[in-house]
Coordinates of C-alpha atoms in Angstrom, one line a residue:
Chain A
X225 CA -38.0 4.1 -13.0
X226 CA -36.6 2.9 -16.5
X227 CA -38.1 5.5 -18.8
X228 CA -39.2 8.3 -15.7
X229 CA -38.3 12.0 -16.8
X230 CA -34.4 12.3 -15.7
X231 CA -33.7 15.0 -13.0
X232 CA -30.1 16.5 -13.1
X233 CA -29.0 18.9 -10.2
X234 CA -25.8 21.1 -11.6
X235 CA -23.7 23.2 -9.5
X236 CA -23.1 26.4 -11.8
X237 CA -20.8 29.5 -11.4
X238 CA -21.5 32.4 -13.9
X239 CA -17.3 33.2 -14.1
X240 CA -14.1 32.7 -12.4
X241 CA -13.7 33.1 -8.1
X242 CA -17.6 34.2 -7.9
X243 CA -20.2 31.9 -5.8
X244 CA -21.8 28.8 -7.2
X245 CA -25.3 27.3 -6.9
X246 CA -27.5 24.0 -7.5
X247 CA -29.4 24.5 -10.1
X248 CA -32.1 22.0 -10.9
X249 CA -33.3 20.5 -14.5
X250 CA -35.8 18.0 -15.6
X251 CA -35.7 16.7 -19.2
X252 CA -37.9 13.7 -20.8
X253 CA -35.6 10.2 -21.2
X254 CA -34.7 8.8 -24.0
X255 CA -32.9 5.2 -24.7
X256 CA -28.8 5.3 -24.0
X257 CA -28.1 9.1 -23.4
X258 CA -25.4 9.8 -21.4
X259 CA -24.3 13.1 -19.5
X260 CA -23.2 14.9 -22.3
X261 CA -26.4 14.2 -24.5
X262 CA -28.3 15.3 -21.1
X263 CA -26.1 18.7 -21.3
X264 CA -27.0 19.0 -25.2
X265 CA -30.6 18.8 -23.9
X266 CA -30.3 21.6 -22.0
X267 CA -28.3 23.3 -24.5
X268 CA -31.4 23.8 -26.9
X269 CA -34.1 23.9 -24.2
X270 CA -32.3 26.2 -21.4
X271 CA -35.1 26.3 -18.6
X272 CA -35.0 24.8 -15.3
X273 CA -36.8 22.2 -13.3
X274 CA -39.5 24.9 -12.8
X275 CA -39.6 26.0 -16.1
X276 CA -37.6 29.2 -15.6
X277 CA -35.8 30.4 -18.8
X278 CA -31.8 30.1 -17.7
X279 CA -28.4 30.5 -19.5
X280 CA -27.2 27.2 -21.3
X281 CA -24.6 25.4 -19.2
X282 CA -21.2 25.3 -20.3
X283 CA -18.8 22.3 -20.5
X284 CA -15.9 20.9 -22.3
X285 CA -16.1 17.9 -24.5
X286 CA -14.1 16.9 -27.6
X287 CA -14.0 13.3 -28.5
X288 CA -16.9 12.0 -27.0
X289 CA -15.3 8.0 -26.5
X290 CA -13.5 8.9 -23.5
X291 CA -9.7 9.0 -24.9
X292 CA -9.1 13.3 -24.7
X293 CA -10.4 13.6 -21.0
X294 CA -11.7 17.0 -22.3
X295 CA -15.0 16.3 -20.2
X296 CA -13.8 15.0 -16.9
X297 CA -16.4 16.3 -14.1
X298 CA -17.9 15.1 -10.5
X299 CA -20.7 12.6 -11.4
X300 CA -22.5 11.8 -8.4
X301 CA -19.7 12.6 -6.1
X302 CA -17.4 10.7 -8.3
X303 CA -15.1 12.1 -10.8
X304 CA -15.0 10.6 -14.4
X305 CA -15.6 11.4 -18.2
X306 CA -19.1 13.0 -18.5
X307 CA -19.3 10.9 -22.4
X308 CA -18.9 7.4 -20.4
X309 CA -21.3 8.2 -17.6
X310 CA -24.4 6.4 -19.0
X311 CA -27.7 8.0 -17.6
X312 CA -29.1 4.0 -17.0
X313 CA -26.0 3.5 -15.1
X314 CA -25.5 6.7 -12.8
X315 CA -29.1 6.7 -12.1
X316 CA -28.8 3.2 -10.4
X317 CA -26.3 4.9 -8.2
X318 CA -28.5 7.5 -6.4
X319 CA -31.9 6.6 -7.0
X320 CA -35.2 8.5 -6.1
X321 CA -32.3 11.6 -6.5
X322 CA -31.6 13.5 -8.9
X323 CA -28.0 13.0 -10.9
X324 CA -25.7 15.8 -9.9
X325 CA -22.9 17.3 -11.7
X326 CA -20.7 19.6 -10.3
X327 CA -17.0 20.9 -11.5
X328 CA -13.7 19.2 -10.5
X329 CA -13.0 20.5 -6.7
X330 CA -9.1 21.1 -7.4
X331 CA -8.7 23.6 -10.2
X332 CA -10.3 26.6 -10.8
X333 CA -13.6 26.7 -12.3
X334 CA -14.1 29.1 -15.5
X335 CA -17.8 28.8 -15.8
X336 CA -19.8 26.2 -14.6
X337 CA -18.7 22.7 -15.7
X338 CA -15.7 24.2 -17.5
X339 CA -12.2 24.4 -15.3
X340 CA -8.6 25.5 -15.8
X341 CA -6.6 22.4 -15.7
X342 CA -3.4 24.4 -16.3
X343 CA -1.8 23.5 -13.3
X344 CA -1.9 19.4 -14.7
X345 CA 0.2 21.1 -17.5
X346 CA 2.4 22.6 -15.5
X347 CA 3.1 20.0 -14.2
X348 CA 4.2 17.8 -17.3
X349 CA 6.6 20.6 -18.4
X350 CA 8.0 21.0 -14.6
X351 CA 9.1 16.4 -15.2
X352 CA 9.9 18.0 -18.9
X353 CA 7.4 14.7 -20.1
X354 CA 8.6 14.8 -24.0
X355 CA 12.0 13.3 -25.6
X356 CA 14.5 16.1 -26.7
X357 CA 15.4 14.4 -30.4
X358 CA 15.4 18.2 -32.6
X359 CA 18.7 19.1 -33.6
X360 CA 20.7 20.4 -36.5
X361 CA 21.4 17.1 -37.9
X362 CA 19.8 13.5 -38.2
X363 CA 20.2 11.7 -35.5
X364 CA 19.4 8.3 -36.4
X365 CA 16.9 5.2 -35.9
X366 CA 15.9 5.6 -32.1
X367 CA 17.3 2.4 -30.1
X368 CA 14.8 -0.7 -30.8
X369 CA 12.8 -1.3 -27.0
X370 CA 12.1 -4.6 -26.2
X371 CA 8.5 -6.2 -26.7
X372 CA 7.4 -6.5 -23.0
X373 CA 8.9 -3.0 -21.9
X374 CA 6.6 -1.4 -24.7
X375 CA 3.6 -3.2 -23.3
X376 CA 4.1 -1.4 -20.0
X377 CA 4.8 2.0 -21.8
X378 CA 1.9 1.8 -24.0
X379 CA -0.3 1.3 -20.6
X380 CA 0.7 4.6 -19.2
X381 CA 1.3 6.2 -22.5
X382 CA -3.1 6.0 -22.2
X383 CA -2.7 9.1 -19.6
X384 CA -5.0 11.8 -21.4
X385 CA -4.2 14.3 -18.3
X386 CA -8.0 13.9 -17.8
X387 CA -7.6 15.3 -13.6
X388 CA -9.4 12.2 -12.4
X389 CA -6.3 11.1 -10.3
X390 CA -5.7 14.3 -8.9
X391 CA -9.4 15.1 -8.6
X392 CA -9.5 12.0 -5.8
X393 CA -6.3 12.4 -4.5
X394 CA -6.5 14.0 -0.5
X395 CA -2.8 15.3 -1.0
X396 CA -3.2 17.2 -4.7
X397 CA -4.9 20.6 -3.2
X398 CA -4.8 24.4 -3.0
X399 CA -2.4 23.9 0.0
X400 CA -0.2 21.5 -1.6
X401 CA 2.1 21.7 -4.6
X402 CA 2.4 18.0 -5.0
X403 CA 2.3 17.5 -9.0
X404 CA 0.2 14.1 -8.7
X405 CA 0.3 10.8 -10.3
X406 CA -0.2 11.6 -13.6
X407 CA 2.7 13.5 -14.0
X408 CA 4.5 10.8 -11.8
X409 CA 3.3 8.5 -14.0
X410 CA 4.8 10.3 -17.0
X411 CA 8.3 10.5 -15.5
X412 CA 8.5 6.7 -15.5
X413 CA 7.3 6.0 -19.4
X414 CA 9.7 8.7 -20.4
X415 CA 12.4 7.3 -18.4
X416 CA 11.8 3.8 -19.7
X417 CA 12.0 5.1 -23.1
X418 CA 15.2 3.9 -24.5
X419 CA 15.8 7.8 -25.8
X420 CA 14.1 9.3 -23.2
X421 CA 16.4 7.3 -20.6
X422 CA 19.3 10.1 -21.8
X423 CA 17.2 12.4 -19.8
X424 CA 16.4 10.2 -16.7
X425 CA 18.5 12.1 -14.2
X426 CA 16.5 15.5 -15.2
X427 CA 13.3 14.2 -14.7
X428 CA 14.0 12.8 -12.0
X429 CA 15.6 15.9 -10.2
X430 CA 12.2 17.6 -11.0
X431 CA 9.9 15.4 -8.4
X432 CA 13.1 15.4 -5.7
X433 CA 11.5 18.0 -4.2
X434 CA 8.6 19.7 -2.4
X435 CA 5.7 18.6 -4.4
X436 CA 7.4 15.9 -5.8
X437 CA 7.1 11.9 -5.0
X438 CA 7.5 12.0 -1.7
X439 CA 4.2 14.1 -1.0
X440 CA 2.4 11.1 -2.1
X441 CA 1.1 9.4 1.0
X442 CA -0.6 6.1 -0.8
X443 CA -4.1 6.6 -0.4
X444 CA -4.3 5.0 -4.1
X445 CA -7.5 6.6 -5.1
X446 CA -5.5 7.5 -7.9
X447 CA -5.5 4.0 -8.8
X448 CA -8.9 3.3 -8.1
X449 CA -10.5 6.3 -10.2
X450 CA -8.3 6.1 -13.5
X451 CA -10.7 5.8 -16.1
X452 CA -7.9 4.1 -18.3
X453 CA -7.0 1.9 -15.5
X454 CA -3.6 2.9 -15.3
X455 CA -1.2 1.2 -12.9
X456 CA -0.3 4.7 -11.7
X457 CA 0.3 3.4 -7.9
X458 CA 3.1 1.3 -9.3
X459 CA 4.7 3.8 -11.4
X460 CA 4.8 5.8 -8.0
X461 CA 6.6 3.0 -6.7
X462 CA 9.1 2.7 -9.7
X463 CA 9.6 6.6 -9.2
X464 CA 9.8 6.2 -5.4
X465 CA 12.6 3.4 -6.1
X466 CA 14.8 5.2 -8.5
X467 CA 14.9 8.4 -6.6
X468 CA 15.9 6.9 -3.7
X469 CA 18.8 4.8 -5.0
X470 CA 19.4 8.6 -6.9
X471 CA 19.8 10.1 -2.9
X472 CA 22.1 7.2 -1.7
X473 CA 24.3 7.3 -4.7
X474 CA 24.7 11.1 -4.9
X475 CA 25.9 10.9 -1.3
X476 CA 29.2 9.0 -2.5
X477 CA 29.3 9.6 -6.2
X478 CA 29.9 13.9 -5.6
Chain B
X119 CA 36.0 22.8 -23.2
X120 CA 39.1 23.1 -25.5
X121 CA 38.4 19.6 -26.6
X122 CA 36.5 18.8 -29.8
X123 CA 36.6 14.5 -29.3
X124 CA 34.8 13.3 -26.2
X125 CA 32.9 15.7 -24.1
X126 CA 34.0 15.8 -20.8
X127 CA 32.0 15.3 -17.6
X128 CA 31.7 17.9 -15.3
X129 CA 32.5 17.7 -12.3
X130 CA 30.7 19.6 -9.6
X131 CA 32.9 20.1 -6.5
X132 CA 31.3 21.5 -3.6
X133 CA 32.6 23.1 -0.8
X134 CA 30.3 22.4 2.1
X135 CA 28.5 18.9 1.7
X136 CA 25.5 19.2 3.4
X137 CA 23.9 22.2 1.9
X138 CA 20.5 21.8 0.8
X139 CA 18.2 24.1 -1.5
X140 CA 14.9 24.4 -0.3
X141 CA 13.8 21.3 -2.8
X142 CA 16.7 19.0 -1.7
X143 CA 15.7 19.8 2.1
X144 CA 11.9 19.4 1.6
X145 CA 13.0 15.8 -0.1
X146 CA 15.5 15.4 2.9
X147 CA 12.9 15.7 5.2
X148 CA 10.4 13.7 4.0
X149 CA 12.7 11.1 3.5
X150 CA 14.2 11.1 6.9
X151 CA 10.6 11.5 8.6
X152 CA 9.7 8.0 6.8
X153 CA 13.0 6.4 7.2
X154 CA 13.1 7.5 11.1
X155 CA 9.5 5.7 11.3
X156 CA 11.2 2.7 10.7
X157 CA 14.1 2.8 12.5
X158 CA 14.7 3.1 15.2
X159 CA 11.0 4.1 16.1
X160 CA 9.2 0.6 14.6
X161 CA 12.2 -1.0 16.1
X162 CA 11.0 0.6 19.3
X163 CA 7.5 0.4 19.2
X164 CA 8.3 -3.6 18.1
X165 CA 10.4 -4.2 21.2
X166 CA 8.4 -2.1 23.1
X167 CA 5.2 -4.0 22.9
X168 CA 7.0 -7.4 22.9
X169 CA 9.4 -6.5 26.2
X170 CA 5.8 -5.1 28.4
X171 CA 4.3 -8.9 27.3
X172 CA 6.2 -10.3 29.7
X173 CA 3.9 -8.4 32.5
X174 CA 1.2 -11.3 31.1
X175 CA 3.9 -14.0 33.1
X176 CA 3.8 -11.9 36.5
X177 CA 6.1 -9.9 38.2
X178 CA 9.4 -12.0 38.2
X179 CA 8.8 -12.2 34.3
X180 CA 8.3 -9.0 34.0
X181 CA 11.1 -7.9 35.5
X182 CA 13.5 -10.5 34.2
X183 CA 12.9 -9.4 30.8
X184 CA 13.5 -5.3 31.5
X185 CA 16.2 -5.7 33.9
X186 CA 18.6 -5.2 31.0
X187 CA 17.2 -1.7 30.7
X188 CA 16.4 -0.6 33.9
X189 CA 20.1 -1.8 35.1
X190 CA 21.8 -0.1 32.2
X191 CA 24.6 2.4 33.4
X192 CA 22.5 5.5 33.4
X193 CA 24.6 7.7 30.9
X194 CA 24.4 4.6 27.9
X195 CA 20.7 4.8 29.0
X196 CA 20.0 8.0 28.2
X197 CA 22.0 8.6 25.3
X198 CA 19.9 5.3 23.8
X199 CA 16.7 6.9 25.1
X200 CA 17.4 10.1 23.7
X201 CA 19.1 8.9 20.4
X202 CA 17.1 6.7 19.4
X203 CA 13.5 7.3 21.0
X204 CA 13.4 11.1 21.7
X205 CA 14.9 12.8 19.4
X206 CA 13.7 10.7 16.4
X207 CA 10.0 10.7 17.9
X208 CA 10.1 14.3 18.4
X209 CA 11.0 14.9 14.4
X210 CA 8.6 12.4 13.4
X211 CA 5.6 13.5 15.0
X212 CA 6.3 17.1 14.3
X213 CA 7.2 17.0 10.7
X214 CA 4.2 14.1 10.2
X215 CA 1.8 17.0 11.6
X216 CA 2.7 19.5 8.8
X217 CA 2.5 16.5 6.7
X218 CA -1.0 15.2 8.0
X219 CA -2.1 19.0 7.7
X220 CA -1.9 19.1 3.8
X221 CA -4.7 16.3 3.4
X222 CA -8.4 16.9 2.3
X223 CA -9.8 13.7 3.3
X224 CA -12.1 12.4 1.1
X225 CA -13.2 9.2 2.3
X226 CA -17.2 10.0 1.9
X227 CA -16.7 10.1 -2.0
X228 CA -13.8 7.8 -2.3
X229 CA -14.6 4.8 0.4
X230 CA -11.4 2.9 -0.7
X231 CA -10.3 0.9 1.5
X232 CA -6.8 2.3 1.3
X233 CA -8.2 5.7 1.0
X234 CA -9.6 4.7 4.8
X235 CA -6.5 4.1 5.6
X236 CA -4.2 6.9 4.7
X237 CA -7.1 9.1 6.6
X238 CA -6.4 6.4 10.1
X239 CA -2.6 6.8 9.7
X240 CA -3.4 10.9 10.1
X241 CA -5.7 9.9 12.8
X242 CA -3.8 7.5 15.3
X243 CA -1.2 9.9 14.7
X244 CA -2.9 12.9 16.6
X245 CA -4.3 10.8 19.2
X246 CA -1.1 9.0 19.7
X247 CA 1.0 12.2 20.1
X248 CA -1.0 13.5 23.1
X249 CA -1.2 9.7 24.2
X250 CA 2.6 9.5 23.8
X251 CA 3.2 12.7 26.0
X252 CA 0.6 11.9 28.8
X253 CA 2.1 8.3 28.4
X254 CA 6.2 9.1 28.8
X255 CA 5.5 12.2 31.0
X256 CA 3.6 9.9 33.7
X257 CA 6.2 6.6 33.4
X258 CA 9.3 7.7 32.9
X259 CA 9.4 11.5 34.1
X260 CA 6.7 11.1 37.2
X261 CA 5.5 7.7 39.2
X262 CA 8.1 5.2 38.8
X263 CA 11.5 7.3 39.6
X264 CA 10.1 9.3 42.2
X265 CA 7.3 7.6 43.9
X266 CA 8.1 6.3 47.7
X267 CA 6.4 2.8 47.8
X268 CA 6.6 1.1 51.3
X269 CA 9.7 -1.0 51.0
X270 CA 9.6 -5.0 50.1
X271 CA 6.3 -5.9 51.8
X272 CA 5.5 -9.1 50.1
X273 CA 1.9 -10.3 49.7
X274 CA 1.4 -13.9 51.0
X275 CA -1.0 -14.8 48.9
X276 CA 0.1 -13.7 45.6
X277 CA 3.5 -13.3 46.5
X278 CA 3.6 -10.0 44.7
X279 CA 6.7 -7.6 46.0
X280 CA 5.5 -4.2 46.5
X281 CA 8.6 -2.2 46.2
X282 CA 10.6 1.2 44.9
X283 CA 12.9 -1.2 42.5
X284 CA 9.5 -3.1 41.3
X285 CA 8.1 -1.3 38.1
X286 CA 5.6 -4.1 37.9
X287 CA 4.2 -2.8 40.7
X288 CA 4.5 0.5 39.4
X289 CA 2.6 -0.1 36.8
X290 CA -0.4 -2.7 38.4
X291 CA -1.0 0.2 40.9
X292 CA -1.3 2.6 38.2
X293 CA -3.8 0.1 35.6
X294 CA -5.4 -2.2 38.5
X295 CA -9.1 -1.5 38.4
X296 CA -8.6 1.5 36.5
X297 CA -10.8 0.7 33.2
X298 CA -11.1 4.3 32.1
X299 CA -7.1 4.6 31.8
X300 CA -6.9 0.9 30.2
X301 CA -9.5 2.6 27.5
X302 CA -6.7 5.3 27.0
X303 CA -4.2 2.8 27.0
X304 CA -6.0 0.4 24.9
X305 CA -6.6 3.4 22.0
X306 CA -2.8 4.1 22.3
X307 CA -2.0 0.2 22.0
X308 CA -4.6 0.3 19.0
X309 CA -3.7 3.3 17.1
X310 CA 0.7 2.5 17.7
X311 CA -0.4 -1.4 16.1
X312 CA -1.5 -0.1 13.1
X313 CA 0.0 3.0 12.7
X314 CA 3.1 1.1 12.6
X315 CA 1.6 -1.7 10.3
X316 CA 0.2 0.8 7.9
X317 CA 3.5 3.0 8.3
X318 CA 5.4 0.0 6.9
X319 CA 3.6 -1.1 4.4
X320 CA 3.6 2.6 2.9
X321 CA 7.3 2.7 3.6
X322 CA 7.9 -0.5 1.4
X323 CA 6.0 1.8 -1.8
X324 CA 7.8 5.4 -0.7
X325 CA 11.7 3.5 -1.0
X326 CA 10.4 1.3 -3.9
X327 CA 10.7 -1.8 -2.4
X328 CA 7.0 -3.0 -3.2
X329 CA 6.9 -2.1 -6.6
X330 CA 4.1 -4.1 -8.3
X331 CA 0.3 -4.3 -7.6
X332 CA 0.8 -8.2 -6.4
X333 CA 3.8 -7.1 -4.1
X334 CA 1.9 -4.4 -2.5
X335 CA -0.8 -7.1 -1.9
X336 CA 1.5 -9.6 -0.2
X337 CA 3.0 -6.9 1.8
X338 CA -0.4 -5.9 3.4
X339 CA -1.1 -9.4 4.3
X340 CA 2.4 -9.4 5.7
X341 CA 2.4 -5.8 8.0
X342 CA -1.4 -6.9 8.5
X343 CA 0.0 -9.7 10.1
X344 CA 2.5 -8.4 12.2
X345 CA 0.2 -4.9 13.3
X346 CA -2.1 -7.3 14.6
X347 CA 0.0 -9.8 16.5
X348 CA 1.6 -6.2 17.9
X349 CA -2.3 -5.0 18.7
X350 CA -3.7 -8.7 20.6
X351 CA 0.0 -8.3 22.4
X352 CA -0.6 -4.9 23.7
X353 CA -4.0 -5.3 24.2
X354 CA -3.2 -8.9 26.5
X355 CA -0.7 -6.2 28.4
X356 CA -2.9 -4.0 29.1
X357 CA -5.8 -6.3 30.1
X358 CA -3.5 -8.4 32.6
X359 CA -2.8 -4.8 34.3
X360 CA -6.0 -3.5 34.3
X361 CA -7.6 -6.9 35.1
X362 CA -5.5 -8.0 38.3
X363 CA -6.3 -6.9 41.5
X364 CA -3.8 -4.8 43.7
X365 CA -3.0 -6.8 47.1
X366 CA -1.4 -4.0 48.7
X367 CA -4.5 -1.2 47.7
X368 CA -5.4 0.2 50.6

């Protein structure tokens, strides 16, 4: 099987809201290529498995060492970075069948293997995720955070909004508005920030409501899937805690 | 603001306290639906399972330990059957079906067993609300308060009481022999034991109380614990009812 001719099967859509298709392609294997490097292949050499001349697929990729997230799609049924899928490994995962690639499920597909992760974005500006320090005069040295504190913040300051959280998760759909755990996620390192802390009560406001934490119902794929292993189930938790001591204190402190 | 030292805090008064936005309400709702799933309905299901063990000691047992209820001055016992049974069950099953409606379950892809879960909790739920109507409509509104049993004939060899006060009875002519409504009952005792185990454990994450990944872990083992203590309970219940004969069939 090691150095057979690798089959991919990708699900393509010429544009936006139009039908898709499996497409099949078949290219010769070489040592250590990964999904991307399969997609360049197909890139210079745009036939299918038969042979047929076909457009080039499109996709998204930017950094290549899985840190921009820019080419998160559905690898085998799973969702993760298309540069750190290694053809060796994924093969193992199906074998005798062909690797499949197919668009993220929850956000609308531009073309092919491209989609339109705007509603991620969203999202970050609806938990306003950023520190408000611009103003007409200098502020100051920022408060100094403590060494263990910063550990934890640096962990979810990883998130690289690649979708994989929200790709798994059974309660981020068309039919929901929850703003998932990345965003979630978000609310807690800017709240832990010593400056961002100013802002706690904001943030927070913004997921007391439909969409917000309580629409997560702990499936923890989020968890499970988070290709920079992420503790985002306990930054649910940390969200879940402070905005329920924020409901029993604003019943007796208006 | 007239002043130029400190800035003042505002201070919002409003007029009518408990008016909601639609955000505030959606949050409300969700909160209440979880909270109510904890009290007073695990309290119920908890008591619930634990009081109908005492069928597994016989009739006198049985009866001993639901007496309280059943001799309650009718009024306190409805209020406390509305209040804290009906009216919260009615609201949790209701609002947890819009809430079980939004998933896509994705368990093919994403075999987690947590992921397994959250689709289970979604399941028991549907089976338990038609369970849960079949079960109170044929107890407590049908059978028991209305059936005419032959009075106090007592069964010399068992010395079972077949009577209109006995709801042992009640219930041993409705379960004895009767395997396909044991299976039905046996599901409902299944899917309430871990509905309720899963339900708290998710509770403990949506208030914050299990915060950390080791917390959550303990806290399974915990609810695990006590969901299946509640399941071989119900399951012993229903067994001893389905399992011993009826003296008095005819």
């Amino acid at each position: 099987m090691a150095n057979e001719p690798i089959k991919i099967r990708i699900k393509r859509q010429p544009g936006p809201g139009v039908a898709s298709s499996w497409v099949d392609f078949e290219m010769p294997y070489r040592a250590s290529m990964n999904v991307i490097s399969c997609l360049m292949e197909i890139q210079r050499n745009p036939v299918d498995a038969s042979g047929k001349p076909v457009d080039p697929v499109s996709w998204d990729c930017s950094c290549l060492e899985e840190v921009c997230g820019s080419c998160t799609m559905v690898i085998n049924g799973r969702v993760r970075q298309s540069c750190s899928a290694l053809v060796d490994n994924i093969r193992k995962e199906r074998p005798g069948e062909p690797i499949s690639l197919e668009p993220m499920t929850k956000f609308p597909v531009v073309r092919d293997l491209c989609v339109d992760r705007s509603r991620m974005f969203e999202s970050l500006k609806k938990v306003k995720a950023w520190i408000p320090i611009d103003g007409t005069h200098d502020l100051g040295p920022g408060p100094r955070m403590n060494e263990v504190d910063r550990a934890e913040s640096y962990k979810l300051s990883e998130c690289m909004t690649c979708g994989c959280c929200v790709e798994s998760c059974p309660n981020y759909n068309e039919d929901s508005k929850f703003i998932g755990p990345a965003a979630i996620s978000q609310v807690v390192l800017f709240n832990s920030h010593p400056t961002g802390a100013m802002n706690a009560g904001e943030r927070l406001d913004a997921i007391m409501g439909e969409g917000g934490i309580t629409d997560c119902g702990n499936a923890q794929n989020c968890v499970n899937v988070c290709p920079k292993s992420i503790p985002l189930t306990t930054s649910i938790a940390k969200a879940s805690r402070a905005t329920s001591v924020r409901m029993i204190t604003n019943l007796f402190d208006r | 603001m007239l002043g130029f030292g400190r800035q003042r805090a505002t201070v919002v008064v409003t007029t009518a306290p408990i008016r909601m936005n639609n955000d505030q309400r959606h949050f409300f709702y969700r909160k209440l639906h979880s909270l109510l799933g904890v009290l007073p309905l695990g309290g119920f299901i908890a008591e619930h399972f634990v009081s109908n063990a005492f069928i597994l000691g016989g009739q006198k047992s049985y009866e001993s330990a639901v007496g309280w209820l059943l001799n309650m001055p009718k009024p306190l016992l409805w209020t406390l059957e509305i209040l804290t049974i009906a009216a919260p069950l009615l609201f949790h099953g209701v609002y947890g079906l819009i809430i079980a409606r939004q998933a896509k379950n994705n368990t093919g892809n994403y075999s987690y067993a947590r992921n397994r879960n959250f689709m289970l909790q979604r399941l028991t739920s549907f089976y338990l609300l038609v369970f849960i109507i079949y079960h109170v409509w044929s107890t407590r509104f049908t059978g028991h308060f209305t059936t005419n049993y032959t009075p106090d004939r007592i069964d010399q060899a068992t010395g079972l009481i077949q009577s209109q006060q006995s709801i042992y009875y009640f219930m041993l002519e409705k379960l004895s022999g009767n395997w396909a409504l044991g299976a039905v009952y046996f599901l409902g005792v299944a899917s309430a034991a871990f509905h309720f185990g899963n339900g708290m454990w998710t509770f403990c994450i949506a208030w914050g109380i299990t915060v950390g990944k080791k917390a959550q872990d303990n806290a399974r083992v915990v609810f695990s614990g006590i969901g299946l203590a509640l399941f071989a309970l119900g399951t012993a219940t229903v067994w001893h009812l389905v399992s011993t004969p009826n003296p008095f069939k005819v």
